[in-house]
Amino acid sequence: MAKELEIEYKNLLTKLEYQNLLEITNLTKENIHEQTNIYFDTKNGILKEKRQGLRIRLLPQKIEFTLKVPQKNSYTYLEITDILNVFDLDKSLEEQIDSSKSEVLNYLANENILVTDLKEIGSLTTKRAEKKLDQNTLLVLDESHYYGVTDYELEMEVLDSTIGQKTFENFLAENNIPVRPAKKKIARMFERKQQIAE
């Protein structure tokens, strides 16, 4: 179980920009891992209203149950994460996660949201490459697939928002990448799912 403050800047990329950045940063297929995010909310979308995101992330070596809670600005989140031993897509959260041991569910309970209120709202699979640019900056390049869409995104996770924003802006400028603000993955996935349902 962990709580940490995450400061990240995001920018959508074209496929060509994504491929160029992989090459420039010397990231190869060996550096890319696949992860699947399964997103949850209440029936009436309380988490969406609060701009919070709740997901199970299936990684090659572990399974994370994470709640992202927005902080004072649009690029800083409190991340509350439980590590799970297993997760079965055919079973409910309630059947698999012990509420008494979950920091995520404890936080939600304090917001009057119970595990029984939560339902799956969609999923997304990402091929992710990461590279530390310096001790304060992690570069993340994502190719995400959801409901017939593939998109490409650059994320920059930083320890200091003032220095981090400048680093992010400089990185985009140095690589001739236009600023294309990116919504959170959960928002992009959910919008696409609603489009195809219409």
PDB file of N, CA and C in Angstrom, residues 8 36 40 65 70-71 83 99 108 120 131 139 147 151 153 157 181 185 189 194 196:
ATOM      1  N   GLU A   8       2.487  15.214 -13.207  1.00  0.00           N
ATOM      2  CA  GLU A   8       2.776  14.774 -14.573  1.00  0.00           C
ATOM      3  C   GLU A   8       2.161  15.718 -15.592  1.00  0.00           C
ATOM      4  N   THR A  36      -2.643  -3.312 -18.863  1.00  0.00           N
ATOM      5  CA  THR A  36      -4.067  -3.101 -19.111  1.00  0.00           C
ATOM      6  C   THR A  36      -4.684  -2.416 -17.904  1.00  0.00           C
ATOM      7  N   PHE A  40     -13.133   1.881 -13.044  1.00  0.00           N
ATOM      8  CA  PHE A  40     -14.352   1.707 -12.257  1.00  0.00           C
ATOM      9  C   PHE A  40     -14.922   3.063 -11.857  1.00  0.00           C
ATOM     10  N   PHE A  65      -4.096  -1.543  -7.666  1.00  0.00           N
ATOM     11  CA  PHE A  65      -5.442  -0.988  -7.508  1.00  0.00           C
ATOM     12  C   PHE A  65      -5.232   0.451  -7.058  1.00  0.00           C
ATOM     13  N   PRO A  70      -7.408  14.421  -7.611  1.00  0.00           N
ATOM     14  CA  PRO A  70      -6.797  15.681  -8.038  1.00  0.00           C
ATOM     15  C   PRO A  70      -6.451  16.572  -6.851  1.00  0.00           C
ATOM     16  N   GLN A  71      -5.361  17.315  -7.023  1.00  0.00           N
ATOM     17  CA  GLN A  71      -4.913  18.238  -5.986  1.00  0.00           C
ATOM     18  C   GLN A  71      -5.152  19.671  -6.452  1.00  0.00           C
ATOM     19  N   ILE A  83      -1.405  -3.026  -3.683  1.00  0.00           N
ATOM     20  CA  ILE A  83      -0.878  -4.089  -4.547  1.00  0.00           C
ATOM     21  C   ILE A  83      -1.717  -5.339  -4.298  1.00  0.00           C
ATOM     22  N   SER A  99     -11.805  -5.136   2.129  1.00  0.00           N
ATOM     23  CA  SER A  99     -12.014  -3.719   2.468  1.00  0.00           C
ATOM     24  C   SER A  99     -11.234  -3.292   3.698  1.00  0.00           C
ATOM     25  N   LEU A 108     -12.215   5.704  -0.149  1.00  0.00           N
ATOM     26  CA  LEU A 108     -13.533   5.835  -0.779  1.00  0.00           C
ATOM     27  C   LEU A 108     -14.656   5.761   0.255  1.00  0.00           C
ATOM     28  N   GLU A 120     -17.428  -1.739 -13.261  1.00  0.00           N
ATOM     29  CA  GLU A 120     -16.456  -1.532 -14.342  1.00  0.00           C
ATOM     30  C   GLU A 120     -17.082  -0.636 -15.402  1.00  0.00           C
ATOM     31  N   LYS A 131      11.826   6.180 -19.600  1.00  0.00           N
ATOM     32  CA  LYS A 131      13.258   6.488 -19.512  1.00  0.00           C
ATOM     33  C   LYS A 131      13.459   7.648 -18.550  1.00  0.00           C
ATOM     34  N   LEU A 139      10.480  10.210 -18.391  1.00  0.00           N
ATOM     35  CA  LEU A 139       9.788  10.326 -19.672  1.00  0.00           C
ATOM     36  C   LEU A 139       9.023   9.030 -19.913  1.00  0.00           C
ATOM     37  N   TYR A 147     -11.239   0.343 -27.706  1.00  0.00           N
ATOM     38  CA  TYR A 147     -12.472   0.413 -28.498  1.00  0.00           C
ATOM     39  C   TYR A 147     -12.245   0.892 -29.930  1.00  0.00           C
ATOM     40  N   ASP A 151      -4.022   5.624 -29.803  1.00  0.00           N
ATOM     41  CA  ASP A 151      -3.456   6.964 -29.683  1.00  0.00           C
ATOM     42  C   ASP A 151      -2.074   6.895 -29.046  1.00  0.00           C
ATOM     43  N   GLU A 153       0.957   9.099 -26.776  1.00  0.00           N
ATOM     44  CA  GLU A 153       1.014  10.136 -25.750  1.00  0.00           C
ATOM     45  C   GLU A 153       2.397  10.177 -25.112  1.00  0.00           C
ATOM     46  N   GLU A 157       6.763  12.704 -15.889  1.00  0.00           N
ATOM     47  CA  GLU A 157       6.545  12.709 -14.446  1.00  0.00           C
ATOM     48  C   GLU A 157       7.729  13.404 -13.794  1.00  0.00           C
ATOM     49  N   PRO A 181      -2.682  19.319 -25.591  1.00  0.00           N
ATOM     50  CA  PRO A 181      -3.052  18.836 -24.253  1.00  0.00           C
ATOM     51  C   PRO A 181      -3.817  17.518 -24.338  1.00  0.00           C
ATOM     52  N   LYS A 185      -6.307   9.230 -19.623  1.00  0.00           N
ATOM     53  CA  LYS A 185      -6.677   8.039 -20.394  1.00  0.00           C
ATOM     54  C   LYS A 185      -8.107   7.601 -20.101  1.00  0.00           C
ATOM     55  N   MET A 189     -10.850   7.100 -23.016  1.00  0.00           N
ATOM     56  CA  MET A 189     -11.470   5.790 -23.176  1.00  0.00           C
ATOM     57  C   MET A 189     -12.988   5.895 -23.037  1.00  0.00           C
ATOM     58  N   GLN A 194     -18.544   5.865 -25.256  1.00  0.00           N
ATOM     59  CA  GLN A 194     -19.854   6.506 -25.433  1.00  0.00           C
ATOM     60  C   GLN A 194     -20.152   6.767 -26.913  1.00  0.00           C
ATOM     61  N   ILE A 196     -19.191   5.021 -29.540  1.00  0.00           N
ATOM     62  CA  ILE A 196     -19.580   3.810 -30.274  1.00  0.00           C
ATOM     63  C   ILE A 196     -20.902   3.237 -29.770  1.00  0.00           C
TER      64      ILE A 196
END
